[in-house]
Tab-separated table of C-alpha atoms in Angstrom:
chain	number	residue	atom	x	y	z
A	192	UNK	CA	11.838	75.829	19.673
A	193	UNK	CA	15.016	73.908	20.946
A	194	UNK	CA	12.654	71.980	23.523
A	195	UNK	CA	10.774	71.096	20.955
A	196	UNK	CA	13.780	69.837	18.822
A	197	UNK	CA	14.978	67.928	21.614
A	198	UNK	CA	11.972	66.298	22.413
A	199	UNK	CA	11.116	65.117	18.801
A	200	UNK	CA	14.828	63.416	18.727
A	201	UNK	CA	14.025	61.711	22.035
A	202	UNK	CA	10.802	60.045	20.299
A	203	UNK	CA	12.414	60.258	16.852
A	204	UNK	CA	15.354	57.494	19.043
A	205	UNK	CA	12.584	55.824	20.938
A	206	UNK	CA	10.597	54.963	17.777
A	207	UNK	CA	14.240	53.924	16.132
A	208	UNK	CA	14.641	51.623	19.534
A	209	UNK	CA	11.429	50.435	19.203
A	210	UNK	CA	11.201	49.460	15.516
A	211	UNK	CA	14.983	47.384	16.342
A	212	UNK	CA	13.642	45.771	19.206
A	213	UNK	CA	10.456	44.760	17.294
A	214	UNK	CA	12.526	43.171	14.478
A	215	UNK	CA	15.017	41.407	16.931
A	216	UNK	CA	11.378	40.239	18.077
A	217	UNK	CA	10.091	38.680	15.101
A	218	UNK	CA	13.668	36.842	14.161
A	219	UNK	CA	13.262	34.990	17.665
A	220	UNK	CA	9.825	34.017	16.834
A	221	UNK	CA	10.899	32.983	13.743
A	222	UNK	CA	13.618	31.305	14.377
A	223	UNK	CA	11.823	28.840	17.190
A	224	UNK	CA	7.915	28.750	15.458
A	225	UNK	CA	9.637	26.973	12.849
A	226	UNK	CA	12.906	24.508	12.410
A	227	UNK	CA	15.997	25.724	10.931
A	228	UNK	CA	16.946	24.471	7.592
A	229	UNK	CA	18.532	21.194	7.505
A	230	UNK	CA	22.497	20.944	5.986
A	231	UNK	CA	22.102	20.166	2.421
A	232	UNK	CA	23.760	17.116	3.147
A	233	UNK	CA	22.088	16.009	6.062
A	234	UNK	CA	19.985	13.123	4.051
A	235	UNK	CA	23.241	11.865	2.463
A	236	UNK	CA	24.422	11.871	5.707
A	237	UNK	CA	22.175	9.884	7.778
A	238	UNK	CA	19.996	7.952	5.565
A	239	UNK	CA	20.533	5.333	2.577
A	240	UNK	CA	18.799	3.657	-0.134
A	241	UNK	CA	18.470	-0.045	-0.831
A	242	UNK	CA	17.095	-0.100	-4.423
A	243	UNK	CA	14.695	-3.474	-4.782
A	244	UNK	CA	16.098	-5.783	-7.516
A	245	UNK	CA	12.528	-6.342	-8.414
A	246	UNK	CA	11.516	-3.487	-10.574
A	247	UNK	CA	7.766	-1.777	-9.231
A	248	UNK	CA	7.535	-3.802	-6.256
A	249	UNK	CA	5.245	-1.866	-4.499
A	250	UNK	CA	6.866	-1.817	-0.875
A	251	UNK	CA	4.143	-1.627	1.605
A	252	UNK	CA	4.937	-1.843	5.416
A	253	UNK	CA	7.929	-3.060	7.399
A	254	UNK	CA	9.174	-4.922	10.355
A	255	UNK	CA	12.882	-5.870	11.731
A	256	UNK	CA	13.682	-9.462	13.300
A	257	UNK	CA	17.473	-8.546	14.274
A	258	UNK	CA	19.959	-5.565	13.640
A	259	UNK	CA	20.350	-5.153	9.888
A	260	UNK	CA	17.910	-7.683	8.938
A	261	UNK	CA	14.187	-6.345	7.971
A	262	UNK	CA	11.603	-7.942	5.857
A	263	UNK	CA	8.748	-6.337	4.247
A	264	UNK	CA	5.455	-6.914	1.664
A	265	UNK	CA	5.675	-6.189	-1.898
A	266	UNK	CA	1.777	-5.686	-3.570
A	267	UNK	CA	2.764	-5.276	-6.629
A	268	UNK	CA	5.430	-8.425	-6.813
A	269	UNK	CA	3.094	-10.683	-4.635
A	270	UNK	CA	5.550	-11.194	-2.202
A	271	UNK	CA	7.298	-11.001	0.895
A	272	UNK	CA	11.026	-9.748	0.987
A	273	UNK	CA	13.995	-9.931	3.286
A	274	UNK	CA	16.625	-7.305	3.168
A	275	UNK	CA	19.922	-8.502	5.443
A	276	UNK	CA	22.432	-5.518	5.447
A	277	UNK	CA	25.972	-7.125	6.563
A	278	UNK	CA	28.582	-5.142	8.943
A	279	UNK	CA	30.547	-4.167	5.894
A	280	UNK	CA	27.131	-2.754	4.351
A	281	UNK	CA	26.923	-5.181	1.680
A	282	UNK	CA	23.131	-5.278	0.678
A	283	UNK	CA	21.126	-8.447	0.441
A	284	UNK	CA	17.568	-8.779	-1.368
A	285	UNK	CA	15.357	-12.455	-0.783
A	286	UNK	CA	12.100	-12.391	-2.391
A	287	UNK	CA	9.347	-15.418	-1.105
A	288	UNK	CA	6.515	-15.664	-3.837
A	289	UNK	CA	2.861	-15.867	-2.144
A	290	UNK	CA	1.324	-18.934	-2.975
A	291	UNK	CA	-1.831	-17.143	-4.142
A	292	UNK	CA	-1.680	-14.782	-7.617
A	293	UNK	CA	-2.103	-11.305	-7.036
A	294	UNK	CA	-2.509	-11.339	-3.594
A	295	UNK	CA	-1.280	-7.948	-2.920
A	296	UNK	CA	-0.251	-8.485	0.479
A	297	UNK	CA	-0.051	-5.895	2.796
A	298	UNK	CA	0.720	-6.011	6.659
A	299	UNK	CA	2.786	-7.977	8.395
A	300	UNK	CA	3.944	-8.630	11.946
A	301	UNK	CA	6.218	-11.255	13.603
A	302	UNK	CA	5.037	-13.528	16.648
A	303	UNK	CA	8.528	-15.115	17.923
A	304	UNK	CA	8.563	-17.494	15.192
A	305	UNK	CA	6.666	-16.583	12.168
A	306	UNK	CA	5.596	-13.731	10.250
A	307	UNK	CA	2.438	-13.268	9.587
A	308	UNK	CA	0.752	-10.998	6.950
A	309	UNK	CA	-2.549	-10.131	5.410
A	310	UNK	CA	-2.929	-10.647	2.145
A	311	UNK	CA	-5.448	-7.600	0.509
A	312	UNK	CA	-7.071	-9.194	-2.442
A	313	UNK	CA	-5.994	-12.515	-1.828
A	314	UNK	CA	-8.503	-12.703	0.988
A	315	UNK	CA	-6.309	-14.540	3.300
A	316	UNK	CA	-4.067	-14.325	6.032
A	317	UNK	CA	-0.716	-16.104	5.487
A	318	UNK	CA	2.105	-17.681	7.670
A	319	UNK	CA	5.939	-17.403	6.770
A	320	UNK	CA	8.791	-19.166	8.160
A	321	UNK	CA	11.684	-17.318	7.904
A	322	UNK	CA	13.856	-20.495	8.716
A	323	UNK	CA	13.002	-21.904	5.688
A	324	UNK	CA	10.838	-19.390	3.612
A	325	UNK	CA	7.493	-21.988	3.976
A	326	UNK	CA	4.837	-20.187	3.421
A	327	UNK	CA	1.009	-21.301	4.547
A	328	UNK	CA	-1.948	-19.800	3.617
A	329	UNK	CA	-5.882	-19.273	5.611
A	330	UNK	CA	-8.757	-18.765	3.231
A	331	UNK	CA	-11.128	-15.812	5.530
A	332	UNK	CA	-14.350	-17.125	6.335
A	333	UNK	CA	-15.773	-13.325	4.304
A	334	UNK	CA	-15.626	-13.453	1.436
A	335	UNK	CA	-14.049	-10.287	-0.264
A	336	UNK	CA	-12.898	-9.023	3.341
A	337	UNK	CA	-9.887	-7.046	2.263
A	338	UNK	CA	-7.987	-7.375	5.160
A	339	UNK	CA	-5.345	-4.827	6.202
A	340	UNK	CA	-3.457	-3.902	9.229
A	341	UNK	CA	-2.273	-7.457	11.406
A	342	UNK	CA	-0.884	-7.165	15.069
A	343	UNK	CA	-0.239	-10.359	17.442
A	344	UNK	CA	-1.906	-10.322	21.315
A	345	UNK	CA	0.550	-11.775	24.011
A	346	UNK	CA	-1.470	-14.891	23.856
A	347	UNK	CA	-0.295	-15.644	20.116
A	348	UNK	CA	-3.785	-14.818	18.830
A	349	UNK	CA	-3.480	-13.018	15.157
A	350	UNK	CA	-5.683	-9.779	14.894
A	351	UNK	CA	-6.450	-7.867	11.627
A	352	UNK	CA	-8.814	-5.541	10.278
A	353	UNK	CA	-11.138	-6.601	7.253
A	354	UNK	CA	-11.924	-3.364	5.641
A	355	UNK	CA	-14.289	-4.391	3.456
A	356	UNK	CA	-16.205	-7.443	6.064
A	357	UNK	CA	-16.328	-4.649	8.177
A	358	UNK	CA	-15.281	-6.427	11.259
A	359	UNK	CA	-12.319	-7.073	13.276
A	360	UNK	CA	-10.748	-10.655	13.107
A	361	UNK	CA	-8.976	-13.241	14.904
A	362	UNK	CA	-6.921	-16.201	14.179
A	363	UNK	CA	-6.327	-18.903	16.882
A	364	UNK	CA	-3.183	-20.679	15.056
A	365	UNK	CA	-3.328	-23.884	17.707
A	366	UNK	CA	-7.149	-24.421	16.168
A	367	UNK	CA	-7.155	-23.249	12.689
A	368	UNK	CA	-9.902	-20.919	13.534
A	369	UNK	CA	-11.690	-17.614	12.859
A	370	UNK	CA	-13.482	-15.081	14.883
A	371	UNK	CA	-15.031	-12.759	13.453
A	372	UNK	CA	-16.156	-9.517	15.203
A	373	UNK	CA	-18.764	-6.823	13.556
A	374	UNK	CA	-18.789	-3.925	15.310
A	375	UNK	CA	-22.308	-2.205	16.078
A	376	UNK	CA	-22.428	0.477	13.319
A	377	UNK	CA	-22.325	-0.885	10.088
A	378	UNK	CA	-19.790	1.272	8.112
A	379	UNK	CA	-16.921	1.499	10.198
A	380	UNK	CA	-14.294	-0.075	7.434
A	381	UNK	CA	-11.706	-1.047	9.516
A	382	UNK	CA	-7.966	-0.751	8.647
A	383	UNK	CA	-5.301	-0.852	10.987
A	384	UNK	CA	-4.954	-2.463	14.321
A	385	UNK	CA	-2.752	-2.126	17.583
A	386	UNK	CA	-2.568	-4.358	20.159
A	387	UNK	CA	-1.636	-3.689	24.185
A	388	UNK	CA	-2.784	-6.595	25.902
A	389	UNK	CA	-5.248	-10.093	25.356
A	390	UNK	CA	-8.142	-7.674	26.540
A	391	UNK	CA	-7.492	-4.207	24.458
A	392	UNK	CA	-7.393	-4.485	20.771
A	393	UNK	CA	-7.552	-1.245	19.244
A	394	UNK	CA	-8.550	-0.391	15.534
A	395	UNK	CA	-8.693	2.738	13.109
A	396	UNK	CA	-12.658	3.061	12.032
A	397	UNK	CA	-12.163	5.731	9.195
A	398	UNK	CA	-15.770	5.513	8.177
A	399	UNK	CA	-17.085	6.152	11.247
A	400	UNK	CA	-14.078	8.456	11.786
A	401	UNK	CA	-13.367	6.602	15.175
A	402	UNK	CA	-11.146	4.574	16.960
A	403	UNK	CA	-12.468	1.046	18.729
A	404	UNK	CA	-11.291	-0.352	21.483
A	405	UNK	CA	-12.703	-4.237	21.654
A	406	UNK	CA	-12.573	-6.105	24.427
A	407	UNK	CA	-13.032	-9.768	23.410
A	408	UNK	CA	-13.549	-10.807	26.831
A	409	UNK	CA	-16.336	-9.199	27.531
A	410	UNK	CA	-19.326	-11.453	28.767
A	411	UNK	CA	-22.447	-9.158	26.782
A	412	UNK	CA	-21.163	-8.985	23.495
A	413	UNK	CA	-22.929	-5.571	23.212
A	414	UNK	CA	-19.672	-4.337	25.971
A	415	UNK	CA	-16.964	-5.632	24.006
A	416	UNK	CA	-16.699	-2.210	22.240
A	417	UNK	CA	-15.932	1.020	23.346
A	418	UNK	CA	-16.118	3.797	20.470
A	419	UNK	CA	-13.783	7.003	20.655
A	420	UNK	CA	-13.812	9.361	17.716
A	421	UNK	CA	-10.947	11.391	16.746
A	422	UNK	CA	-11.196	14.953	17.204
A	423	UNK	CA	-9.770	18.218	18.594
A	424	UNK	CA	-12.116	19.687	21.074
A	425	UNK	CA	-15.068	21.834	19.653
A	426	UNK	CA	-13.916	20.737	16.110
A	427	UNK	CA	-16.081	17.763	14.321
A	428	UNK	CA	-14.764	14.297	13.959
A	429	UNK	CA	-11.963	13.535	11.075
A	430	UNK	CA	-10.874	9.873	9.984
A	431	UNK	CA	-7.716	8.474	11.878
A	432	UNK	CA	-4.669	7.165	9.558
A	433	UNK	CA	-2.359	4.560	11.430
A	434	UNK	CA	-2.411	3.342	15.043
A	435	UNK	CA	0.535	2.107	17.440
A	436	UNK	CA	1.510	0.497	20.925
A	437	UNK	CA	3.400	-0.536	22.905
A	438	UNK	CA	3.218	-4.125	22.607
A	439	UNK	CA	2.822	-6.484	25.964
A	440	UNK	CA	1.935	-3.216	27.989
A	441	UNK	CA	-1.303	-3.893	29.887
A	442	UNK	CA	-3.118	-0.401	30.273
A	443	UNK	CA	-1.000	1.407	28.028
A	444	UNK	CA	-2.709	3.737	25.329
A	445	UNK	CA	-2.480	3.532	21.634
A	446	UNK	CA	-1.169	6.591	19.438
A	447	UNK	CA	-2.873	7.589	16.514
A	448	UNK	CA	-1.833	9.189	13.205
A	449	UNK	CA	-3.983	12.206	11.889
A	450	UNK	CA	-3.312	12.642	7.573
A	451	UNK	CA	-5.704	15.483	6.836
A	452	UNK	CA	-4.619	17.550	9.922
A	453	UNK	CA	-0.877	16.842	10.243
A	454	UNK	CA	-1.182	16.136	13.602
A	455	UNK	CA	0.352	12.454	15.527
A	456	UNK	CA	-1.750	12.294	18.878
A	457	UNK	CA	-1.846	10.020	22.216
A	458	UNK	CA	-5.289	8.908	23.517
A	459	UNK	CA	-6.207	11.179	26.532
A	460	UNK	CA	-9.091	9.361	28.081
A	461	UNK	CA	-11.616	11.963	30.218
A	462	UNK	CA	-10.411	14.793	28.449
A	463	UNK	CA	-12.944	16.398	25.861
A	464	UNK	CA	-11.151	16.423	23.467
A	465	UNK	CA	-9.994	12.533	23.906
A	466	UNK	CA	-6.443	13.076	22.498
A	467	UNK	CA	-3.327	15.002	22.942
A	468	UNK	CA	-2.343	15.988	19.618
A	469	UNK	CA	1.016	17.248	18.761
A	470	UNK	CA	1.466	19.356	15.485
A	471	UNK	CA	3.929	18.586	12.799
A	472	UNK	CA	6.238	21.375	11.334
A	473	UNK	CA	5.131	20.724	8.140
A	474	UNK	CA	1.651	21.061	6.515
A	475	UNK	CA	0.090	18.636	3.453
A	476	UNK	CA	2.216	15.671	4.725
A	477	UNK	CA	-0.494	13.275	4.843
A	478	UNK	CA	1.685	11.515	8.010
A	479	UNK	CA	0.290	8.152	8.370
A	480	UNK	CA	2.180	5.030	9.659
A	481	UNK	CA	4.004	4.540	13.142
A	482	UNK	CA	6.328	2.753	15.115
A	483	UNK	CA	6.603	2.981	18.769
A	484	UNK	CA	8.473	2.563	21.647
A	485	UNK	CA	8.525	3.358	24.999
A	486	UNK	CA	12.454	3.777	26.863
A	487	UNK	CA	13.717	5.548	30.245
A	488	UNK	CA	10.349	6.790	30.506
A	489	UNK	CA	9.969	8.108	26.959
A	490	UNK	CA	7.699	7.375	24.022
A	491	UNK	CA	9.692	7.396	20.357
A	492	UNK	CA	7.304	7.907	17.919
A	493	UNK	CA	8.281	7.064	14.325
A	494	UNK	CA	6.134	8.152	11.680
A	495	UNK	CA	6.231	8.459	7.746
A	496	UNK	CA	4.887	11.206	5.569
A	497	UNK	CA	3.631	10.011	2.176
A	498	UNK	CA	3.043	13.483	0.529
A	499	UNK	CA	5.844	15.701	2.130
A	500	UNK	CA	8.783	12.648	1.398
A	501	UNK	CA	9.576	12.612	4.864
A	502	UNK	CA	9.988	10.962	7.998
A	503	UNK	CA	10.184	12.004	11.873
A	504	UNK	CA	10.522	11.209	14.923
A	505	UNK	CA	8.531	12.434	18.253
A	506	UNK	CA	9.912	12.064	21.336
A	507	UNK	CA	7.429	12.308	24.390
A	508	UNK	CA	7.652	12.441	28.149
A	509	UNK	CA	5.144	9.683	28.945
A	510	UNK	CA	4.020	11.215	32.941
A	511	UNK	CA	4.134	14.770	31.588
A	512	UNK	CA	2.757	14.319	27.991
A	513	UNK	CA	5.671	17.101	27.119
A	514	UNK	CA	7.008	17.211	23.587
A	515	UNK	CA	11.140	16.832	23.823
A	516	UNK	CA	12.113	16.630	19.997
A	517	UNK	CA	10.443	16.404	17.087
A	518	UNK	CA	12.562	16.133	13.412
A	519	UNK	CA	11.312	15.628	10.302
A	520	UNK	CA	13.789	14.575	7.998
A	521	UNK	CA	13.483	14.147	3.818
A	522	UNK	CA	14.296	11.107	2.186
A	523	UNK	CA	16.025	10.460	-0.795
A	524	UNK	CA	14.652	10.199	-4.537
A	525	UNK	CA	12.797	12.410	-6.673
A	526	UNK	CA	9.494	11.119	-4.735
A	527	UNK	CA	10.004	8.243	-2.305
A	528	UNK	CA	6.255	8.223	-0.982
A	529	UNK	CA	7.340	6.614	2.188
A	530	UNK	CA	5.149	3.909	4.164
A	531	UNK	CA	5.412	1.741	6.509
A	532	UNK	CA	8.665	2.307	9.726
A	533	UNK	CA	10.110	0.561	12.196
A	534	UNK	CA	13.484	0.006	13.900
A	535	UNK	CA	15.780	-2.572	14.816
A	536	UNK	CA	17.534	-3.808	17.922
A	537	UNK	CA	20.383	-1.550	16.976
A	538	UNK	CA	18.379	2.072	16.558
A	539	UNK	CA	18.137	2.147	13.051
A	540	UNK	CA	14.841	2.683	11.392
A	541	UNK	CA	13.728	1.276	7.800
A	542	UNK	CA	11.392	2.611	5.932
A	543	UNK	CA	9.505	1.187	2.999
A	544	UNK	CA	9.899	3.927	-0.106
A	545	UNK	CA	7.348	2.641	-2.537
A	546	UNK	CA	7.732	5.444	-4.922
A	547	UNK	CA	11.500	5.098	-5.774
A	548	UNK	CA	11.173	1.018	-5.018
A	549	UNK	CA	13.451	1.043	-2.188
A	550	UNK	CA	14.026	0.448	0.994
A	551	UNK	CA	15.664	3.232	3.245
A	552	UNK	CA	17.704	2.826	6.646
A	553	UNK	CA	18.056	6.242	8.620
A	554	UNK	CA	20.453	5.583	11.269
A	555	UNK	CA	21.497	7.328	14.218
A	556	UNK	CA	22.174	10.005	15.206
A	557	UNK	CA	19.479	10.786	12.696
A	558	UNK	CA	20.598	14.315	12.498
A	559	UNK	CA	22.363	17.126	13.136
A	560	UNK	CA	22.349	18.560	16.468
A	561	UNK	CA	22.777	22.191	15.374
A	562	UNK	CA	19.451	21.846	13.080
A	563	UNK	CA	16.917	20.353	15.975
A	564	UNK	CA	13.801	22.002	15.986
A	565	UNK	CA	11.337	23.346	18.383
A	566	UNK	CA	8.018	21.362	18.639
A	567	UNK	CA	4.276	22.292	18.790
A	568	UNK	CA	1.982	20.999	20.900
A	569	UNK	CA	-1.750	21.291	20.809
């Protein structure tokens, strides 16, 4: 009887062991699935709001042409903004009035001299001088195009997407002129474009849930496209958000944003899957536009999400594909809805906050390093 006694406390401590070690378990995988809580402060503390003097502007997407000094589209205002942020943090709003009522324009991107920017239902692309604030407008050969994302090739040639033309576009600025490009299958509504050299000029194909790589080069016009679609391997093919690269890099491959699958991914040619997605830590975020860079041999991936009022950055090993850091941090507002991103010469990044009409500067460095997360990779 006392062998017995003393054997059912041995299992009676094992089983007491076991159930701690279990739990000690589950709190690691816990704790490092998932990031730890940010300081209730930590938005105050690294990001702030410059409200828009005009009321329901509609801020859109974003670029920066020095430290402190960003400008950005307003569709609901019909115009282009410039937001100069002086050393002693005193906040300056410009507003420049497109020529053309109710416009709505969208993109923009700067060539060395002027910014350029696609106007959405003004069916034109338009030319700013931030010198002066001049503004000249091109009337698109299609009519109705809608045309949306804009990116400049090293040769100065202006690229955009016409959603509803369904083609790809170019502007020559020393001639005046329009190409036009439709790609092979009809539906493939076009809406943001990425440029990496004269000879790769990649755009997001949501209809055909695709990305295309056109090569205007290309001698047989039926080579000058190259279609990849955007999937996981053995899942079916979903519709790409924004795209990104590094600009002036010859061979270097675009990024992609996934909405519906929370994912930001890398094009990973002769792989099955075609792309090396990495997971965000939240779900629903419907993460969308991006900013890159490439630095000491790492890509910094900016991104915005619209429905989870955040934005993150993803840091990437280019050789090893390896995820370093990935943060995700709220914005300010009841419901910011942020869009476009991009940084300055100085590290900061501004972000376009349509829902609370503002424009947001997260500066470094961007948060605290007791809350940094672990990332997923897929």
């Amino acid at each position: 009887m006392m062998t017995e006694t003393k054997a059912n406390d041995k299992i009676n401590r094992f089983l007491m062991i076991a159930a701690i070690v279990a739990i000690f378990l589950a709190a690691i995988i816990l704790i490092t699935s998932r990031p730890a809580a940010a300081a209730p402060d930590a938005t105050a503390a690294f990001v702030t709001a410059y409200s828009i003097p005009t009321a329901g502007s509609e801020p859109t997407n974003i670029i920066a042409l020095g430290p402190g000094q960003v400008w950005y589209t307003m569709q609901n205002a019909n115009a282009i903004g410039k937001l100069i942020v002086a050393g002693n943090g005193q906040a300056t709003h410009t507003k420049y009035d497109v020529p053309t009522a109710n416009s709505a324009p969208y993109d923009l991107a700067y060539d060395g001299q002027y910014i350029w920017f696609t106007e959405r239902l003004g069916n034109k692309i338009g030319r700013l001088n931030p010198a002066n604030g001049q503004i000249t407008e091109y009337a698109i050969p299609t009519a109705n195009s809608q045309p949306m994302g804009i990116a400049i090739a090293p040769s100065g040639h202006i690229w955009f997407a016409e959603k509803n033309g369904d083609k790809m576009a170019r502007f020559i600025p020393a001639t005046a002129k329009f190409e036009e490009f439709a790609f092979t299958t009809p539906g493939a509504k076009p809406e943001d474009v990425a440029v990496s050299s004269n000879d790769s000029i990649w755009f997001t194909a949501p209809g055909l849930k695709s990305v295309i790589r056109l090569n205007p080069s290309a001698a047989i016009p039926s080579q000058r496209f190259e279609q990849i679609p955007v999937l996981d391997f053995n899942q079916p093919p979903w519709e790409p958000g924004s795209i990104a690269t590094v600009p002036n890099s010859p061979g270097d491959l675009p990024w992609i944003s996934s909405p519906s699958k929370n994912y930001i991914g890398r094009y990973a040619p002769g792989t099955l899957g075609y792309w090396r997605w990495y997971a965000l830590n939240n779900q629903n975020t419907d993460v969308n536009s991006l900013f890159l860079q490439l630095s000491g041999g790492k890509y910094y991936t900016w991104f915005t999400e619209p429905k989870g009022n955040r934005a993150g950055l993803l840091i990437t090993n280019k050789e090893t594909n390896r995820a370093i850091t990935l943060y995700e941090m709220p914005l300010p507002g009841a419901n910011p809805r942020p869009a476009g991103i991009t940084t300055d010469s100085s590290g900061t990044a501004w972000i376009a906050a349509p829902g609370t009409n503002a424009i947001l500067a997260w500066r470094a460095p961007y948060f605290n390093q007791g809350f940094l997360p672990v990332v997923v990779s897929r």
